[in-house]
Amino acid sequence: MKKWFSKYKHALMFLYFIIYLPWFAWLEKTVGHSPEYLIHVKIDDIIPFNEYFIIPYMLWFVFISFWVMFFFFKDTKEFYQLTCFLFIGMTIFLIVCTLFPNGQELRPTEFTRDNICVDLVKRLYQIDTPTNIAPSIHVYNTLCVFFAIKRSAYLKAHLTQLSKHILYFTNGLLSALIILSTMFLKQHSVFDVITAFIMWAVLYRVIYRPVYHTSTQKGEAYAEHI
């Protein structure tokens, strides 16, 4: 056990959830179904509800978990950078929702179709309140993980050019579908998505930009070396 912790001491980063989970649970309980600020923009009314987007929406949990653990075992430096990026944004989200309890009333009350995807959406609505939505963590975390994939020196060094293109395309497509799913399932307003992009862009400049080119060059140098 001591040897494992010596090798994977970066597992201590997961202690962040001791802060995040109780704080988020408290927000869900206190804001409940009566948010102080209702979020809505006109374009929300144009986007139709589509239950089939529940598939990429649920795949978000697999997508985030898989890549965080991949970097945990394979690319420690990227793991540290990614988790810092994720956790800073998630903390800002908690602070925003604490100071400005927000929610939405976009969810449909009736469904015109009856299928397994509708059943999954109904279940999602039951366990996830339409509160604490801005900025969208679903969107923000997706962006963080996708660009961590593109930045990873480990992946650049161990994949062929074709493999990298396939990896970036498939994960980029899944990321786009996940982001779209938040709006087509009426889980988030377009406003939530835009603010998530803004938060990601600002924090990217602060956290990643100074080391991006260095990381890329090291990955290319390492690839040439092997």
Phi, psi and omega in degrees: 000318179297321179295320180296314181293329177293322180282323184243047181295341178291354174297342178299339178300332182289349176297343177305328184291346173294333176271313188294309187297313177296322180296314179295318178299320178296319178297315180299324182284318184281320179285318176054228181255019181230065180293147181286327182240115177270128183261129180196133172233159188302323183295339177301327182285341181275328182286121182281153174286137177217112186293340183290344176287356175297333182295303177294330179299316180286330178295343177305318182296321177290315181303308182294312183297315182301310186286326175298316180288328176300311180292329178302317183269332189249334186215083186300318180299313179294327177299313179299315181295315181296312182294323175298316179299313180297310189288327176295315178296319180294326177290319176300318177302314180298318181294315179300314182290333177288316182282328181230078181304114188237163179191188181212163178232049184264342187294139177291146178265342177226152181240131183280343180239161179228105180206179184295328179292321176297319178299319179293322178295317178300320179294319178299315179298327181291321186264348183235112181288153180278046181231168181053063190245344185238131352286157184290116177289329176303315181285312183302311181296325177298314179298316181301313183290317181300316181284338171293322177299315182289334182274335191306120177293328180297313180293320179298327184277333188253357181246148173286167181300317179296316181298321179295317179298317180295316180298313181295320181294311183295318180286329175293318178296315179297319179299317179297318180294322178297315180296316178296324183299328181297330181269321182286341174268358181062033174275333182219152171278159174302327178302318179298320181293315180297316180294329176294318177297318180296314179299318178299314183296318181293312182291330176300316180297323183284316189267314191261322192305318181297335184251357186298309183294323178298316180297318180297316181295321179295320179296318181291321179295319180294321180296320179292324182296319183276000000 
